Amino acid sequence: MLATASPLPFDKEISVENQPITLKGFAQPLRINDSYALGLKIFVPQNVNSIKTPAVDVSIFQEFNPDNCLLPDFVQSYFGQTLLLTAGLSVEQNQAARADSQFLQALGKQCLEKLISGQNLPDFSRQGELFGSPILEYGNPSQPDSYCHVIIWFFNTSATDEIWDETRYSDFMDLFLYRNKILRAYHDSRKLYLVTREEYKQIELDIDNTFKYLQREQSQQRGSKGAGLKQQELEYLKDQMIKMPLRAVNYARMLSELQKLENTIAIHAQNYQNKLNEINLDLKAAKKYNDSDADLSFLAAFSKETCPQFQRQIQADLGYFTHSSGLLDQATEAIRSVVAIEEAYRNAKLEVTIQAVGFGLGVAGVVAGSSPYLIKQDPPNQIVALPLPFLKVEINSFAFVLLISLGAGALVWGGVLLLANCKNLLGKFKNLLSRNKQLPPP
């Protein structure tokens, strides 16, 4: 959908090298689908009051951009901008261009230096032909921080003047908008790439740190001592088990944003190509332009060469970063398994301890209850001599009963623990034997 407001015309009288010159132009606000654009056209009319305007020097371009007010740093456009300079070539300049292949580049540099003050001029990108006239492009889209897109178009055929009308001006507004949307998406993808790359490195580092004490040598050493995870290690693993799924979601969101940016490039590249196809059909329908005049290869190079290159770069990034997404899932499952095993081991150990204490207390109670049948109770609280071979010790009968009750309970408690751990000790002994068999002979 294209919505066009009424253009805002303006004119101004200036003097260039003591030559009075009339400037005219208009500002054209547009809404193209879901975006807004502004077309600003400034030109020197060919005739003023039926009098042909004399040729002007390239120094006139500095009047179009005072204090670099048309550059990206000043305009601050969200999608970016394109500066299109058109100039007619004199007969002498046409002859010089045919004689010297570098003449047009030198002339274009003069125009650029007059238009932009300072040393930060955009780099020369390429040269070609459009509608039968030479055209030069400046600016490197791979350098988003300093990118400034400038096109200088030298008219030298009547066909170019005829084709470049208000309709083509509107078409170029569409083309430049699609182009700048693509560049914006690609530049955003480069920023996201840097953030995702740092997250990728951190994920791998955290996974390595999480499992560094679960390596083979340390786990065998821990097993030989009969100890599980330390409480600090267990709490750390539980904390990672909570954090890693959240990181996995955030990381997956980064990859999804990269995918969206690639889709954005694909969509607007198709819009760009569709607009070129419309222009091509219009020119062919006129049936008065030759193949050179209707050649759009200079514009088509962006959708056929640059855009696929952008897409391939993002696809390569996605292929590289997707690896860590699987690592996070695997690490989370591994941690969950380790924590489950450790908690099961601790629960089993606690259950054995409770059982041993229960058996010990039960035996101690039985022994204490049987004491009246083992020791004379008449008279009560009599003195009992302990049967020690080299030492004569006499204690109260109540203390003696308490002592043998505690001793019997402790003996049963130790026996139950020994039986419960017997299987575990046997397994560790077998592991030790197998390790010794694997050692090389001295």
C-alpha angles and dihedrals in degrees: 000000000000121000117186127191122203112282118249108227125203139171137192139186116228137169123229116185090341091308116123111227131183117222122198134177149132141228115232118195114200140181112209110187105302096347138078126224137180124212115201117188123186120176146156108242116234091226132028117190089346090304117120113241112239120237114279131212122252088248087082089080091073088065090060096058112036112184089358090285092157096055124104095251090062101034095046094198115183095222096031130241145252127223112208117193119189125189135167119236121228122228091259092050091050090053092048090050091054092048097045122038091200096052096091093048090052091048091047090052090053090053091048093050091052093047097047121043119209134035101287098093118161115254121255110260111177147325130225145130132278125185088350097305131100117260133186129201128204132191136062112242090199089068103065097172094060100023116140117166114212128168122192114195121189113202113213104151133062090231091064091052090049097047094045098077134132092283093056090045089058091046091053090051088059093046094050092047092053090045093051092046088055092049091047090053092048093048090049089051090056091054091047090047091060092049093046092047091055091048089049091054092046093050093054091046093050092048091051091048092047094057100032093104091046093065119128099259095046094045091052091049091050091048093051090056091051094238131130126208119318115250090247091053092048092051090048091052091048089051091051090048088060097041101045097064089051091050090048090055092048092047092049088052090056091052090047090053090052089051091050091052090052090051090049090055091049093050096049093041087059091047089051092050092046090055090050089051090053091051091048092052091049092052093047091047089058089062093202104090125085124226093268092053092049095043111127098174092115091061095035092059089077095058095037101042113013099042095050088050090054091048093049090052093053092045090053090051091051092049091052097046098043089074092071093052089065091044091058092051092048093046092051092051091047092051091047090053094048092049092047092050093047093049091047089050091050093046091051091048091050091048091053091049092051091048092049092050090048093051091046093051091047094052091045089054092049092050092047091049091051095051095096088062094047101044129042111250096195111117098024120236091018121171116260123200115224113230098239117151100219103020131059111214126168123191138173114278092238091054090047092053090048091050096051090044092055092044093051091047092049091048093052092045091053092046094052091049090049093051092046092053096039093091092049092049091049091052092050090049090054090049090051091051092049091050091051090052090055093055114104117249115264 
